[in-house]
Amino acid sequence: MMDTKALLATVAVTLQRMPTNTEPVDTVADVVIANNRLVADAATAMMTLETVPQPPRPLVPGGGK
Amino acid sequence: MSIGGESVVEIADAFAKGEQSAEALTQAALRRLETVGVELNAVVALDSNFALEGARKLDQARAANQVLGRLAGVPMAHKDLLYRTGRLAECGAPLRRGFVPTQTATVLSRLDSAGAIDLGRLQMAEFAMSPTGFNGHYGHPLNPWNTAHIPGGSSSGSGVAVASGCIPAALGSDTGGSIRLPSAMCGITGIKATATRVSVAGVMPLSWTLDCIGPLARTARDCARLLTVLAGADDADGYCSTQPVPDYEAGLDGDLRGMRIAHVGGYYEATLDPAVAERLAEARQVFEQRGAVFVQTDVSNMDLINAMSHVVMTVEAATLHRQWLTDSPDQYSPQVRGRMEPGLYYPATRYAEALCLREKLARKWLEEAMQDCDLALLPLMPRSVPSIAETSEGDESDIAAVITQMTHCTRGINYLGLPAMSVPCGFTAGLPVALQLVGHPFDEATLLKAADGFQLESDFHRQVPVVQFGSAGS
């Protein structure tokens, strides 16, 4: 099974059209993996079926047009 | 009057009263930028002919008793990512060398209309992507308080030029602290308004959701006058808010009686340097002497907010830079390429989730940190101003830790979209310390009023360093 770092590199090469020598260094991979998990877990907890299908919201409370 | 620490308001008033000509003010500022500004590596290029031509027109307008703008006669220069038609805008990057825009940034047009004089382009971190101010291609702008220390970034040239008394104000941009950090480290006043409050049309973006344009200046009153000119709806920027813009300066009455200020602990004070903590405690006493009341609060979710901020900033930056990163990776300094790179690897769903949760997390932060307060007072940076060596020499992980610590109190505020100010509140080891005021969305007026009230009781913001080149001491 492909490890996470190799998977990230594959994503970059195939989907982002980066040069084939693209591979995240360990520190970048670590940050991405950690933040990915934090955001995903928060979205699971905070984006309920009731709130997700709403129309686009202003960027900040009271903001935008 | 010469240029050398005077405020925007003082210079504009002197010009309006006929005490100084715009041409003399412009020449004085140009001379100081050409000498002190260049020595401190704050200047990219000056446009003397353009500036002097504008100044002479202002002198003629005054002589003809024409109505003058609120910034008439005020010499300024700006971060080199603001476009002006026909003039280079190189964004601190070899990749943009020779780029001549065909549009003028809305903020520059508004300053022109108000009578400010544009002297030229100031140094910045490459593509606005460094809180230290270091530019891997063009070197370190130097902190005028001690040239062995960093000035903060990414609006490094703006901070250095104002602090050293070359000009009374400059524009910068702030995506994770890039107006507030150089303001803090150079001992001047800066404001990042609410997201969408100021147009970003005609500005090289770093992260379009987080970028804010704003002034670095001597005083809170200067910031109020400048923000009144800069803010407001703009057809060229579809996201720019249409909310009315008050006259911020008119609201500065110095009366802080009954103002409720949240003293936010927890995350913001967990790693606070004792000397910085002492300056902040002294500052709170000043606010209390003027009648403000402090309420102790705390916040949660900061790791999550920082993660959201990282996802949004790096994904948007990587999106803007992907083609250049692919075609010309060697044109980037390794530090900047490394900071953008994570954005290539986050799934699109993480980015969308980070945007979807922005408003919800902002409301939660406001509930916890502000409670029923009018504004919050936080540290601007939890430590003293780092030396150049601390941010560029030695172990990579140590350097990364210092850089992360620098934005500890600033980067989350951009994700939350809230207005924030940097206000000088003292010194430690001869280098400036600042406090940060954070407000409710679109309530820049309260921040400016609080900062102005504080500055009526303190003179940290009025001090101009005696620059000692090549010295580790100030």
mmCIF file of C-alpha atoms in Angstrom, chain A residues 54 56-62, chain B residues 354-366 415-416:
data_model
loop_
_atom_site.group_PDB
_atom_site.id
_atom_site.type_symbol
_atom_site.label_atom_id
_atom_site.label_comp_id
_atom_site.label_asym_id
_atom_site.label_seq_id
_atom_site.Cartn_x
_atom_site.Cartn_y
_atom_site.Cartn_z
ATOM 1 C CA GLN A 54 -26.935 26.489 2.709
ATOM 2 C CA PRO A 56 -22.694 30.795 0.087
ATOM 3 C CA ARG A 57 -22.075 32.911 3.147
ATOM 4 C CA PRO A 58 -20.297 36.208 3.525
ATOM 5 C CA LEU A 59 -16.572 35.981 4.188
ATOM 6 C CA VAL A 60 -16.972 37.408 7.673
ATOM 7 C CA PRO A 61 -19.989 38.119 9.876
ATOM 8 C CA GLY A 62 -21.757 41.067 8.325
ATOM 9 C CA ALA B 354 -11.926 25.764 5.816
ATOM 10 C CA LEU B 355 -13.913 28.448 3.986
ATOM 11 C CA CYS B 356 -17.295 27.010 5.002
ATOM 12 C CA LEU B 357 -16.327 27.057 8.677
ATOM 13 C CA ARG B 358 -14.821 30.533 8.649
ATOM 14 C CA GLU B 359 -17.910 32.420 9.760
ATOM 15 C CA LYS B 360 -18.841 29.837 12.399
ATOM 16 C CA LEU B 361 -15.359 29.901 13.935
ATOM 17 C CA ALA B 362 -15.281 33.706 13.833
ATOM 18 C CA ARG B 363 -18.557 33.875 15.765
ATOM 19 C CA LYS B 364 -17.270 31.366 18.304
ATOM 20 C CA TRP B 365 -13.993 33.279 18.744
ATOM 21 C CA LEU B 366 -15.939 36.512 19.264
ATOM 22 C CA TYR B 415 -8.640 33.717 8.936
ATOM 23 C CA LEU B 416 -11.301 35.097 11.294
#
